[in-house]
PDB file of C-alpha atoms and ligand atoms in Angstrom:
ATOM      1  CA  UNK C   1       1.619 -12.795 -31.092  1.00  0.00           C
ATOM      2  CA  UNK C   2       5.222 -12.547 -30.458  1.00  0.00           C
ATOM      3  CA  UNK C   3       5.222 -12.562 -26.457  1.00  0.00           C
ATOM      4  CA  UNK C   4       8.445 -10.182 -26.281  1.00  0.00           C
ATOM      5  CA  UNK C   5       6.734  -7.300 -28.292  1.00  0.00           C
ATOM      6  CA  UNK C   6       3.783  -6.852 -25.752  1.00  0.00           C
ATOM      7  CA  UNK C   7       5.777  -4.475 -23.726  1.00  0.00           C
ATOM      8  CA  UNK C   8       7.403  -2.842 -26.533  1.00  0.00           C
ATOM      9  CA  UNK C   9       5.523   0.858 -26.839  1.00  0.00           C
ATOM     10  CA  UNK C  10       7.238   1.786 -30.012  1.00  0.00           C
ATOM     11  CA  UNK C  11       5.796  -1.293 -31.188  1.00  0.00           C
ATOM     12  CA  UNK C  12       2.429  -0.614 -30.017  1.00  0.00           C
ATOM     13  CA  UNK C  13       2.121   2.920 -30.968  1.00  0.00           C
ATOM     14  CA  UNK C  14       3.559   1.831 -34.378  1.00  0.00           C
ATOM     15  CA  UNK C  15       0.780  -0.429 -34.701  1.00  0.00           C
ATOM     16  CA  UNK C  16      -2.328   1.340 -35.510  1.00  0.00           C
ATOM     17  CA  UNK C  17      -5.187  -0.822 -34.801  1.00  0.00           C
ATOM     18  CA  UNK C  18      -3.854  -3.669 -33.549  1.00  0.00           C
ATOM     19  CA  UNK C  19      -4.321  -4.986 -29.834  1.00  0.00           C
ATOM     20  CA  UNK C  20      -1.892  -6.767 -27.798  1.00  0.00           C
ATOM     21  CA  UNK C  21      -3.031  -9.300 -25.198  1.00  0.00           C
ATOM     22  CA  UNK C  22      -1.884  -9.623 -22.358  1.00  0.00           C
ATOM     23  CA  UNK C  23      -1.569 -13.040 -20.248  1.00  0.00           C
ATOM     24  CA  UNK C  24       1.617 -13.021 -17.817  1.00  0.00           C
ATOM     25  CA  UNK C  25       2.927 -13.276 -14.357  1.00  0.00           C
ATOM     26  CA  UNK C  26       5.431 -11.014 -13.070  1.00  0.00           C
ATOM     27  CA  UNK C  27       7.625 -11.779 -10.043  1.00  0.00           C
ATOM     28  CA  UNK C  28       7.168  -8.439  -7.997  1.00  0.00           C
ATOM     29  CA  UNK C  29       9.244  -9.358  -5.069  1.00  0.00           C
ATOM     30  CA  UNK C  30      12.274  -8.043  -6.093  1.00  0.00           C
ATOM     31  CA  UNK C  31      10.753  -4.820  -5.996  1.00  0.00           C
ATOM     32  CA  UNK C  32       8.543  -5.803  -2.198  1.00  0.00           C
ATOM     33  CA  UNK C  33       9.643  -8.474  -0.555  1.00  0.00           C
ATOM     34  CA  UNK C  34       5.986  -8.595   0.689  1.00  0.00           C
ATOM     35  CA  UNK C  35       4.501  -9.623  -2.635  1.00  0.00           C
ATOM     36  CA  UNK C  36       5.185 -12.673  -4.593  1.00  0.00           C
ATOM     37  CA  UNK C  37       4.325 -13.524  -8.261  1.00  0.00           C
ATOM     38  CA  UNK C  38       1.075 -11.235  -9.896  1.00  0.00           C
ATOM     39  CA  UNK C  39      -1.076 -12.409 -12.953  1.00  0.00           C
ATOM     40  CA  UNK C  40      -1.441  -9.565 -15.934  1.00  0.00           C
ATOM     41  CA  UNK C  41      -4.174  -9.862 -17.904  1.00  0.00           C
ATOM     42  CA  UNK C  42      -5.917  -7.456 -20.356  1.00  0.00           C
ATOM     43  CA  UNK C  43      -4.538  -5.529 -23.487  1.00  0.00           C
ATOM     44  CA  UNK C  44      -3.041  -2.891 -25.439  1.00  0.00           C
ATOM     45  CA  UNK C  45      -4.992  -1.250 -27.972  1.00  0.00           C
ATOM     46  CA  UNK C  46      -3.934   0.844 -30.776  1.00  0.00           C
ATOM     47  CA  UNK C  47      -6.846   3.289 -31.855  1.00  0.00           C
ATOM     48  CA  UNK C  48      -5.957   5.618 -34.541  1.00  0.00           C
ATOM     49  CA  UNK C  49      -2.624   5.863 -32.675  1.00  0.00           C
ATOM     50  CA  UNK C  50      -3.547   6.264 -29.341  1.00  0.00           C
ATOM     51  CA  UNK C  51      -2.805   3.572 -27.324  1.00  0.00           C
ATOM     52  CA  UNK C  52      -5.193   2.326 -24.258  1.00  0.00           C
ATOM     53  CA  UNK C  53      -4.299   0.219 -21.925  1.00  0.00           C
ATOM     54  CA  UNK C  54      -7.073  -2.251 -20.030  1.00  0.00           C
ATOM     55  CA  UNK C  55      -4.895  -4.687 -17.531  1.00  0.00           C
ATOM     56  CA  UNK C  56      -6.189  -6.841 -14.625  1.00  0.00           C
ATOM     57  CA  UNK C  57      -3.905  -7.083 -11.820  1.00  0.00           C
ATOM     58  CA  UNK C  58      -4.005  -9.886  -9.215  1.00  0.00           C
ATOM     59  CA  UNK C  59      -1.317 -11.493  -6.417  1.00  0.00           C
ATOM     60  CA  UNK C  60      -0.825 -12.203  -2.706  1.00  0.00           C
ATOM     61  CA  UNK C  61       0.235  -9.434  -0.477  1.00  0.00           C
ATOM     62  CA  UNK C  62       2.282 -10.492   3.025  1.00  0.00           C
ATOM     63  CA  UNK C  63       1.748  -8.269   5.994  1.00  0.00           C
ATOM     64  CA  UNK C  64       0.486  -8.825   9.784  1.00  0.00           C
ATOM     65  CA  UNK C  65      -2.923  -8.717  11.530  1.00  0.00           C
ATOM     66  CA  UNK C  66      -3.161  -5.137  12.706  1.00  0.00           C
ATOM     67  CA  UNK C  67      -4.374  -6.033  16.129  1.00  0.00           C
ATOM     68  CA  UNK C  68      -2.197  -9.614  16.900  1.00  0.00           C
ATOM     69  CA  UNK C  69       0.485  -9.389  14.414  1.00  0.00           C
ATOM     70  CA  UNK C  70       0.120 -12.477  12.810  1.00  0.00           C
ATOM     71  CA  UNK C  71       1.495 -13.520   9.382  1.00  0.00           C
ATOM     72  CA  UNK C  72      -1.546 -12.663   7.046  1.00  0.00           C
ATOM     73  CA  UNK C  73      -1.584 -13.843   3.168  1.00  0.00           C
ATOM     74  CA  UNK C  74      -4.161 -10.970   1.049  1.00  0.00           C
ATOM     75  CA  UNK C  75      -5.454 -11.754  -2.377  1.00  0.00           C
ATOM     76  CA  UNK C  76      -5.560  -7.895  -4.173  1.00  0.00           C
ATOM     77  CA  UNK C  77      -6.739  -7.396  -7.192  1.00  0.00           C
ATOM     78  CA  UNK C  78      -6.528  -4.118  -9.394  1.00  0.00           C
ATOM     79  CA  UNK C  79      -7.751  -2.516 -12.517  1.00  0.00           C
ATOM     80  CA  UNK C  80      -6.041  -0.441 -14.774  1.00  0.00           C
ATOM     81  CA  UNK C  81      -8.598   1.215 -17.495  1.00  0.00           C
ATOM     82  CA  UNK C  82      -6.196   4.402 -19.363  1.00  0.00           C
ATOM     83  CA  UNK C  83      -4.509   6.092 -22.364  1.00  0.00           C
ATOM     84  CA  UNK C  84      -0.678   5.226 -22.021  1.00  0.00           C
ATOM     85  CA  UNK C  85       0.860   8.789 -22.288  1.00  0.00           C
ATOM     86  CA  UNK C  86       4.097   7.901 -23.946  1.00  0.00           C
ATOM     87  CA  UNK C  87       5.893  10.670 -22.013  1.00  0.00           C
ATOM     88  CA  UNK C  88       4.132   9.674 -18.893  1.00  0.00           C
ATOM     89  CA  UNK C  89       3.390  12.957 -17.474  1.00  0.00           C
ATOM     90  CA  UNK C  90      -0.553  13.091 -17.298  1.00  0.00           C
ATOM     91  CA  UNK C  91      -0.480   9.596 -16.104  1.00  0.00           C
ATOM     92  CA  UNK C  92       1.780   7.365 -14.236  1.00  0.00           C
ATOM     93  CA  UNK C  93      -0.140   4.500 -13.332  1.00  0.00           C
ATOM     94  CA  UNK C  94       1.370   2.757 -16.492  1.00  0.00           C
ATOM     95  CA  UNK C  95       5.466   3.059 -15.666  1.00  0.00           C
ATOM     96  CA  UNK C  96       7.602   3.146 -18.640  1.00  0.00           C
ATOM     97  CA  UNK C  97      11.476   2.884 -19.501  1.00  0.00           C
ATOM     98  CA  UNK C  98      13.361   2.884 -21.927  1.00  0.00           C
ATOM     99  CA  UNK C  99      10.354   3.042 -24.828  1.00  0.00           C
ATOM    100  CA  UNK C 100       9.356  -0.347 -22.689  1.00  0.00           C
ATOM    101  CA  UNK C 101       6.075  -0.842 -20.208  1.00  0.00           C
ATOM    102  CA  UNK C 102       7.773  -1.594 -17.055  1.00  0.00           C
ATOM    103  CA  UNK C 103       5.166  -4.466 -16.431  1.00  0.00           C
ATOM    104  CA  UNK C 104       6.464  -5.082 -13.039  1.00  0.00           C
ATOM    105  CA  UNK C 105       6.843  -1.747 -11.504  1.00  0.00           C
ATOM    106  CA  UNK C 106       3.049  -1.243 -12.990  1.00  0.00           C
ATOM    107  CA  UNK C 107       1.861  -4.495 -11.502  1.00  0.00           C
ATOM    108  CA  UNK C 108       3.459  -2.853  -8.114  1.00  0.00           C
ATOM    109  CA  UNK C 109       2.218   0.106  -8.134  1.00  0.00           C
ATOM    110  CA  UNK C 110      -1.900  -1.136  -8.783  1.00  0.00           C
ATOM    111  CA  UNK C 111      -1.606  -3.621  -6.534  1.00  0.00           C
ATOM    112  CA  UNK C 112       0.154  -1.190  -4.031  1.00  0.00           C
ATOM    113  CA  UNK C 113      -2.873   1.037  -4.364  1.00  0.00           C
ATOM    114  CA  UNK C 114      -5.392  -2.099  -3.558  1.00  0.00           C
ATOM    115  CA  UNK C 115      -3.692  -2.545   0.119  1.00  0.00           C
ATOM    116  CA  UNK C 116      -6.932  -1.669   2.430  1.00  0.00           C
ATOM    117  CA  UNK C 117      -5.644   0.673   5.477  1.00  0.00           C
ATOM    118  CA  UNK C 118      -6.349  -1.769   7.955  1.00  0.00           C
ATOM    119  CA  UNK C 119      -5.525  -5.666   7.464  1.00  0.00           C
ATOM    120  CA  UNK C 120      -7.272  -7.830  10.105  1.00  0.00           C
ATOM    121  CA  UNK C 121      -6.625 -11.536  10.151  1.00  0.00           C
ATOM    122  CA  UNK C 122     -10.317 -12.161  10.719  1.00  0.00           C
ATOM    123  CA  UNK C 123     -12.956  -9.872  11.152  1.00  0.00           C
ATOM    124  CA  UNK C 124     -13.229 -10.759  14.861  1.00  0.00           C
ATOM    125  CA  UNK C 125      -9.558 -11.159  15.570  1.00  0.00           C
ATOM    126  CA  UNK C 126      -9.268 -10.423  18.964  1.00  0.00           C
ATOM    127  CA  UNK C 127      -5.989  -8.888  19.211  1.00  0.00           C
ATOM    128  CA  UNK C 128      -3.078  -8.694  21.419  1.00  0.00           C
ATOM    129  CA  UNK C 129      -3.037  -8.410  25.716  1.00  0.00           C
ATOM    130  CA  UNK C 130      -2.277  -4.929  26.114  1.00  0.00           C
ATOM    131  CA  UNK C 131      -0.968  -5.784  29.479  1.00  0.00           C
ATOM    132  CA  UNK C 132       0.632  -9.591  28.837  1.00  0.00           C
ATOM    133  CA  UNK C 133       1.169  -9.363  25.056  1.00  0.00           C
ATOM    134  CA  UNK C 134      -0.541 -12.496  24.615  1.00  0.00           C
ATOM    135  CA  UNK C 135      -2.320 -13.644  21.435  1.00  0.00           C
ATOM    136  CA  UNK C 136      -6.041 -13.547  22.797  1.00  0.00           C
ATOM    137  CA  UNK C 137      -7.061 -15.578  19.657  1.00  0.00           C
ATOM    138  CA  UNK C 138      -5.435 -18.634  21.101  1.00  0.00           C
ATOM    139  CA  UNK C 139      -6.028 -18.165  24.578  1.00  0.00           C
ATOM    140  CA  UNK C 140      -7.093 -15.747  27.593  1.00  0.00           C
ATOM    141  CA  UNK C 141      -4.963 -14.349  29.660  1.00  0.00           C
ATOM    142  CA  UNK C 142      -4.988 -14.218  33.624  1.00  0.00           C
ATOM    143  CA  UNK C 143      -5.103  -9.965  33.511  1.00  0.00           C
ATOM    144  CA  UNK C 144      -8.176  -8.573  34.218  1.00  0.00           C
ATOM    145  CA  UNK C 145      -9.620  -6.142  31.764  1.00  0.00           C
TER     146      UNK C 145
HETATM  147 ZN1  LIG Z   1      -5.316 -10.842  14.129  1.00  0.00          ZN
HETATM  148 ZN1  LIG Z   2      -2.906 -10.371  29.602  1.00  0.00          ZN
END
């Protein structure tokens, strides 16, 4: 498989019955500064002209602890399981241009959807002084609750 026609829709749509692994990293922090490199994994798949797309998405997200504001490093992974609408109007979560699959803006945008609400640096992080603005994971503080 010639690696450069993966990503190549007119290629793919062209190619009835034929699937197109996928094995790749993108670089994603151009786009988010807070992500790094993602793995791609999965296929294309030409049935009968419709192509469906079944990727695996997985990299290391950079934020801070909710509740001390430390540096924390999150694995997310995400699934992608859908019909690639060539137009792109009943569904986005594949992004196209130009004819291509924008595999980095789709990485983005999965993984983007697999960032939980709250991030904690451990489950029992004990947060910030609200008083002092010390980091109560690495010591107490002299206030008084
Ligand atoms: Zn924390
Ligand atoms: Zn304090």
């Amino acid at each position: 498989m010639n690696g450069s026609g993966i990503f190549d829709l007119n290629l793919i749509q062209k190619s009835t019955g034929e699937t197109f692994p996928v094995n790749c990293t993108v670089d994603i922090s151009p786009i988010d500064v807070s992500f790094g490199v993602a793995e791609v994994t999965g296929q294309f798949r030409n049935t009968a002209g419709v192509v469906k797309a079944t990727l695996k998405f997985s990299g290391m997200y950079k934020t801070a602890c909710d509740r001390c504001l430390e540096a924390v490093a999150l694995p997310l992974t995400a699934e992608i399981d859908t019909i690639v609408d060539p137009t792109g109007a009943k569904d986005d979560s594949i992004s196209l241009e130009n004819g291509r699959i924008d595999i980095e803006k789709t990485a983005y945008d999965a993984l983007c959807l697999a960032i939980p609400t709250k991030v904690l640096c451990r489950e029992d992080c004990r947060g910030l002084c609200y008083n002092c603005g010390k980091n109560l994971n690495f010591e107490p503080c002299e206030c008084e609750n």
